[in-house]
Tab-separated table of C-alpha atoms in Angstrom:
chain	number	residue	atom	x	y	z
O	55	MET	CA	40.367	10.594	1.176
O	56	SER	CA	37.455	12.892	0.381
O	57	ASN	CA	34.392	11.590	-1.432
O	58	GLY	CA	32.810	14.993	-1.903
O	59	PHE	CA	30.157	14.468	0.771
O	60	THR	CA	28.791	17.543	2.489
O	61	PRO	CA	27.070	17.809	5.875
O	62	ILE	CA	23.319	17.220	5.749
O	63	LYS	CA	20.757	19.239	7.648
O	64	GLY	CA	17.083	18.578	8.253
O	65	ALA	CA	14.568	16.960	10.557
O	66	ALA	CA	16.009	14.032	12.493
O	67	ARG	CA	13.478	11.587	11.072
O	68	SER	CA	14.443	12.451	7.491
O	69	LEU	CA	18.215	12.563	7.927
O	70	HIS	CA	18.696	8.907	7.057
O	71	LEU	CA	16.696	9.404	3.836
O	72	GLN	CA	18.878	12.347	2.841
O	73	VAL	CA	22.015	10.346	3.552
O	74	ALA	CA	20.662	7.351	1.622
O	75	ARG	CA	19.783	9.566	-1.350
O	76	GLU	CA	23.238	11.160	-1.440
O	77	ILE	CA	25.056	7.820	-1.285
O	78	ALA	CA	22.649	6.260	-3.803
O	79	ARG	CA	23.150	9.045	-6.349
O	80	ARG	CA	26.912	8.661	-6.073
O	81	ILE	CA	26.553	4.940	-6.707
O	82	LEU	CA	24.150	5.456	-9.608
O	83	SER	CA	26.379	8.100	-11.196
O	84	GLY	CA	29.508	5.953	-10.819
O	85	SER	CA	31.239	8.216	-8.303
O	86	LEU	CA	31.210	5.252	-5.944
O	87	VAL	CA	32.444	2.377	-8.078
O	88	GLN	CA	30.827	-1.049	-8.152
O	89	GLY	CA	32.712	-3.469	-5.944
O	90	SER	CA	34.394	-0.729	-3.919
O	91	ILE	CA	34.246	-0.472	-0.142
O	92	ILE	CA	32.646	2.769	1.008
O	93	PRO	CA	34.248	4.800	3.852
O	94	GLY	CA	33.798	3.556	7.382
O	95	GLU	CA	31.001	4.485	9.747
O	96	LEU	CA	32.930	7.103	11.722
O	97	GLU	CA	34.196	8.850	8.585
O	98	LEU	CA	30.743	8.960	6.981
O	99	CYS	CA	29.154	10.267	10.174
O	100	GLN	CA	31.682	13.099	10.208
O	101	GLN	CA	31.248	13.858	6.507
O	102	PHE	CA	27.458	13.976	6.672
O	103	GLY	CA	27.252	15.430	10.159
O	104	VAL	CA	24.792	12.769	11.311
O	105	SER	CA	24.583	10.251	14.121
O	106	ARG	CA	25.500	6.607	13.805
O	107	THR	CA	21.814	5.737	14.123
O	108	ALA	CA	20.896	7.865	11.084
O	109	LEU	CA	23.803	6.469	9.060
O	110	ARG	CA	22.954	2.871	9.935
O	111	GLU	CA	19.332	3.420	8.902
O	112	ALA	CA	20.548	4.843	5.594
O	113	ILE	CA	22.863	1.901	4.960
O	114	LYS	CA	20.090	-0.526	5.879
O	115	LEU	CA	17.780	1.159	3.345
O	116	LEU	CA	20.406	0.982	0.590
O	117	ASN	CA	21.068	-2.670	1.393
O	118	SER	CA	17.358	-3.379	0.867
O	119	LYS	CA	17.494	-1.760	-2.574
O	120	GLY	CA	20.437	-3.880	-3.658
O	121	LEU	CA	22.931	-1.009	-3.838
O	122	LEU	CA	25.073	-1.965	-0.866
O	123	GLU	CA	26.100	-5.108	0.964
O	124	SER	CA	27.439	-5.047	4.525
O	125	ARG	CA	29.658	-7.840	5.835
O	126	PRO	CA	31.408	-8.246	9.192
O	127	LYS	CA	35.177	-7.569	9.140
O	128	ILE	CA	34.961	-6.480	5.491
O	129	GLY	CA	32.805	-3.357	5.546
O	130	THR	CA	30.083	-2.093	3.274
O	131	ARG	CA	30.604	-2.743	-0.431
O	132	VAL	CA	28.879	-1.272	-3.484
O	133	ARG	CA	27.084	-4.175	-5.138
O	134	ASP	CA	27.252	-4.878	-8.853
O	135	ARG	CA	24.623	-3.178	-11.011
O	136	GLU	CA	22.791	-6.439	-11.682
O	137	TYR	CA	21.542	-6.425	-8.085
O	138	TRP	CA	20.171	-2.856	-8.081
O	139	ASN	CA	16.396	-2.692	-7.813
O	140	PHE	CA	15.655	-0.297	-10.657
O	141	LEU	CA	11.896	-0.774	-10.236
O	142	ASP	CA	11.958	0.660	-6.732
O	143	PRO	CA	10.042	3.989	-6.840
O	144	GLN	CA	12.464	5.691	-4.472
O	145	LEU	CA	15.452	4.555	-6.490
O	146	LEU	CA	13.829	5.827	-9.685
O	147	ASP	CA	13.298	9.191	-8.016
O	148	TRP	CA	16.926	9.345	-6.939
O	149	MET	CA	18.049	8.558	-10.496
O	150	LEU	CA	16.346	11.580	-12.054
O	151	GLY	CA	18.688	14.334	-13.159
O	152	LEU	CA	21.812	12.177	-13.281
O	153	GLU	CA	23.911	11.725	-16.414
O	154	ASN	CA	22.727	9.432	-19.220
O	155	THR	CA	19.134	10.599	-18.776
O	156	GLU	CA	18.477	10.087	-22.485
O	157	PHE	CA	19.646	6.476	-22.222
O	158	ALA	CA	17.414	5.922	-19.186
O	159	TYR	CA	14.409	7.185	-21.149
O	160	ARG	CA	15.165	4.792	-23.976
O	161	GLU	CA	15.503	1.889	-21.551
O	162	PHE	CA	12.199	2.833	-19.968
O	163	LEU	CA	10.530	3.042	-23.380
O	164	ALA	CA	11.819	-0.453	-24.152
O	165	LEU	CA	10.310	-1.707	-20.885
O	166	ARG	CA	7.002	-0.049	-21.706
O	167	ARG	CA	7.011	-1.677	-25.127
O	168	ALA	CA	7.583	-5.077	-23.548
O	169	ILE	CA	4.725	-4.924	-21.044
O	170	GLU	CA	2.305	-2.125	-21.859
O	171	PRO	CA	0.662	-3.433	-25.072
O	172	GLU	CA	-0.216	-6.697	-23.341
O	173	ALA	CA	-1.514	-4.741	-20.357
O	174	ALA	CA	-3.824	-2.838	-22.726
O	175	ALA	CA	-5.022	-6.137	-24.210
O	176	LEU	CA	-5.706	-7.563	-20.749
O	177	ALA	CA	-7.515	-4.378	-19.766
O	178	ALA	CA	-9.785	-4.737	-22.805
O	179	ARG	CA	-10.670	-8.243	-21.648
O	180	ASN	CA	-10.785	-7.827	-17.887
O	181	ALA	CA	-11.541	-4.216	-16.883
O	182	THR	CA	-14.410	-4.000	-14.430
O	183	ALA	CA	-17.329	-1.629	-14.975
O	184	GLU	CA	-15.949	0.640	-12.254
O	185	LEU	CA	-12.485	0.837	-13.826
O	186	ARG	CA	-13.982	1.466	-17.268
O	187	MET	CA	-15.899	4.371	-15.787
O	188	ARG	CA	-12.746	5.762	-14.173
O	189	LEU	CA	-10.803	5.337	-17.416
O	190	SER	CA	-13.572	7.137	-19.284
O	191	GLU	CA	-13.524	10.039	-16.840
O	192	VAL	CA	-9.758	10.416	-17.185
O	193	PHE	CA	-9.873	10.189	-20.972
O	194	GLN	CA	-12.575	12.860	-21.179
O	195	ALA	CA	-10.455	15.088	-18.937
O	196	MET	CA	-7.473	14.495	-21.253
O	197	MET	CA	-9.515	15.664	-24.223
O	198	ALA	CA	-10.741	18.699	-22.299
O	199	SER	CA	-7.206	19.669	-21.248
O	200	VAL	CA	-6.073	19.758	-24.868
O	201	SER	CA	-9.098	21.580	-26.270
O	202	SER	CA	-9.145	24.233	-23.520
O	203	ASP	CA	-5.679	25.768	-23.291
O	204	GLY	CA	-3.223	23.155	-24.507
O	205	ASP	CA	-1.634	22.858	-21.053
O	206	LEU	CA	0.868	20.032	-21.473
O	207	SER	CA	1.499	19.772	-17.719
O	208	ALA	CA	-2.193	18.984	-17.156
O	209	TRP	CA	-2.096	16.504	-20.038
O	210	ALA	CA	0.985	14.767	-18.591
O	211	ASP	CA	-0.706	14.220	-15.218
O	212	LEU	CA	-3.824	12.811	-16.869
O	213	ASP	CA	-1.788	10.699	-19.284
O	214	MET	CA	0.052	9.093	-16.361
O	215	GLU	CA	-3.273	8.329	-14.666
O	216	PHE	CA	-4.654	6.907	-17.929
O	217	HIS	CA	-1.826	4.372	-18.176
O	218	ARG	CA	-1.954	3.650	-14.430
O	219	LEU	CA	-5.607	2.704	-14.748
O	220	ILE	CA	-4.804	0.418	-17.669
O	221	PHE	CA	-2.385	-1.563	-15.480
O	222	LEU	CA	-4.998	-1.725	-12.725
O	223	SER	CA	-7.590	-2.883	-15.246
O	224	THR	CA	-5.589	-5.965	-16.219
O	225	GLU	CA	-6.884	-7.687	-13.067
O	226	ASN	CA	-3.518	-9.482	-13.104
O	227	ARG	CA	-1.687	-9.255	-9.782
O	228	PHE	CA	1.720	-9.283	-11.483
O	229	TYR	CA	0.842	-6.333	-13.722
O	230	ILE	CA	-0.871	-4.287	-11.037
O	231	PRO	CA	2.355	-3.251	-9.214
O	232	PHE	CA	3.512	-1.409	-12.350
O	233	ALA	CA	0.594	0.979	-11.799
O	234	ASN	CA	2.478	2.422	-8.819
O	235	VAL	CA	6.080	1.188	-9.025
O	236	LEU	CA	6.769	3.105	-12.246
O	237	ARG	CA	4.826	6.211	-11.252
O	238	VAL	CA	7.911	8.408	-10.827
O	239	MET	CA	9.412	7.441	-14.178
O	240	PHE	CA	6.027	7.671	-15.903
O	241	VAL	CA	5.650	11.274	-14.770
O	242	SER	CA	9.105	12.236	-16.012
O	243	PHE	CA	8.901	10.226	-19.226
O	244	ILE	CA	5.381	11.298	-20.211
O	245	ASP	CA	6.147	14.956	-19.557
O	246	ARG	CA	9.232	14.704	-21.770
O	247	ALA	CA	7.466	12.672	-24.454
O	248	SER	CA	4.550	15.115	-24.524
O	249	GLN	CA	6.901	18.036	-25.079
O	250	GLN	CA	8.687	16.261	-27.939
O	251	SER	CA	5.820	14.437	-29.638
O	252	GLY	CA	2.777	16.388	-28.476
O	253	PRO	CA	-0.214	14.821	-26.700
O	254	LEU	CA	-0.800	12.193	-29.455
O	255	ILE	CA	-4.532	12.463	-28.988
O	256	GLU	CA	-5.602	10.064	-31.740
O	257	GLU	CA	-3.240	7.342	-30.537
O	258	HIS	CA	-4.621	7.544	-26.998
O	259	LYS	CA	-8.168	7.589	-28.346
O	260	ALA	CA	-7.485	4.380	-30.269
O	261	ILE	CA	-6.317	2.656	-27.073
O	262	TYR	CA	-9.303	3.959	-25.145
O	263	ASP	CA	-11.837	2.970	-27.814
O	264	ALA	CA	-10.399	-0.550	-28.082
O	265	ILE	CA	-10.455	-1.097	-24.311
O	266	MET	CA	-13.988	0.204	-23.984
O	267	ALA	CA	-15.069	-2.037	-26.881
O	268	GLY	CA	-13.349	-5.045	-25.306
O	269	ASN	CA	-11.139	-5.576	-28.361
O	270	ALA	CA	-7.864	-6.922	-26.981
O	271	GLU	CA	-5.951	-7.100	-30.265
O	272	LYS	CA	-6.860	-3.558	-31.277
O	273	ALA	CA	-5.859	-2.326	-27.813
O	274	ARG	CA	-2.498	-4.081	-28.130
O	275	GLN	CA	-1.785	-2.667	-31.586
O	276	ALA	CA	-2.944	0.832	-30.633
O	277	ASN	CA	-0.578	0.825	-27.650
O	278	LEU	CA	2.305	-0.325	-29.845
O	279	LEU	CA	1.577	2.511	-32.267
O	280	LEU	CA	1.615	5.034	-29.422
O	281	LEU	CA	5.001	3.814	-28.212
O	282	ASP	CA	6.368	3.854	-31.761
O	283	LYS	CA	5.330	7.509	-32.049
O	284	TYR	CA	7.071	8.309	-28.770
O	285	ASN	CA	10.197	6.575	-30.043
O	286	GLN	CA	10.099	8.568	-33.282
O	287	GLY	CA	9.756	11.769	-31.277
O	288	MET	CA	12.949	10.956	-29.382
O	289	GLN	CA	15.005	10.459	-32.532
O	290	PRO	CA	17.588	13.202	-33.259
O	291	SER	CA	16.274	15.750	-35.736
């Protein structure tokens, strides 16, 4: 039975990553069904044109991300979706471009709404002098990027860094990982949101002003308003 796999070429050290990505995208897209047993080692090695070592490394990586589960005498099974580590940066990267992208953006916006306003409030309370300076530098660059040539790609990069610094500024070890874990999705989401809603300069300024003033409640409300504007921009016209 063919699963549509094609031989993979590349440097030996990256082969297992290419194999892992291909299998992961088939799981994420539903081509490999949850609960199903994937083809055996020999068959997959032939389909991908890789060694057993490369395949085993790929399977080991996918096991660590919750996508697969290997058991003696049973084989390697696709785990149920509830075990998939959707906050893994590599997994987020592999998800991009698959079907239901619009739904993924809405899910990500819901996650942002759940955690980001409180992160802004914590940043207003806890940001160190150094982080406030870095946030100020990024915000000034955001303003300059809009006033100079309206380059949305430059804005998107700075916008991502702006929100990353807010998570870092919480000084809360459980918020800090979001500064990096969601980087891939932030880049994709912010670029898309910027194209649909524009840079939303005033909304970002309100967040910045509140954090710099140390006003937690205003920072929280300003962040909620920003996310509401993004949500409105994603509504069908």
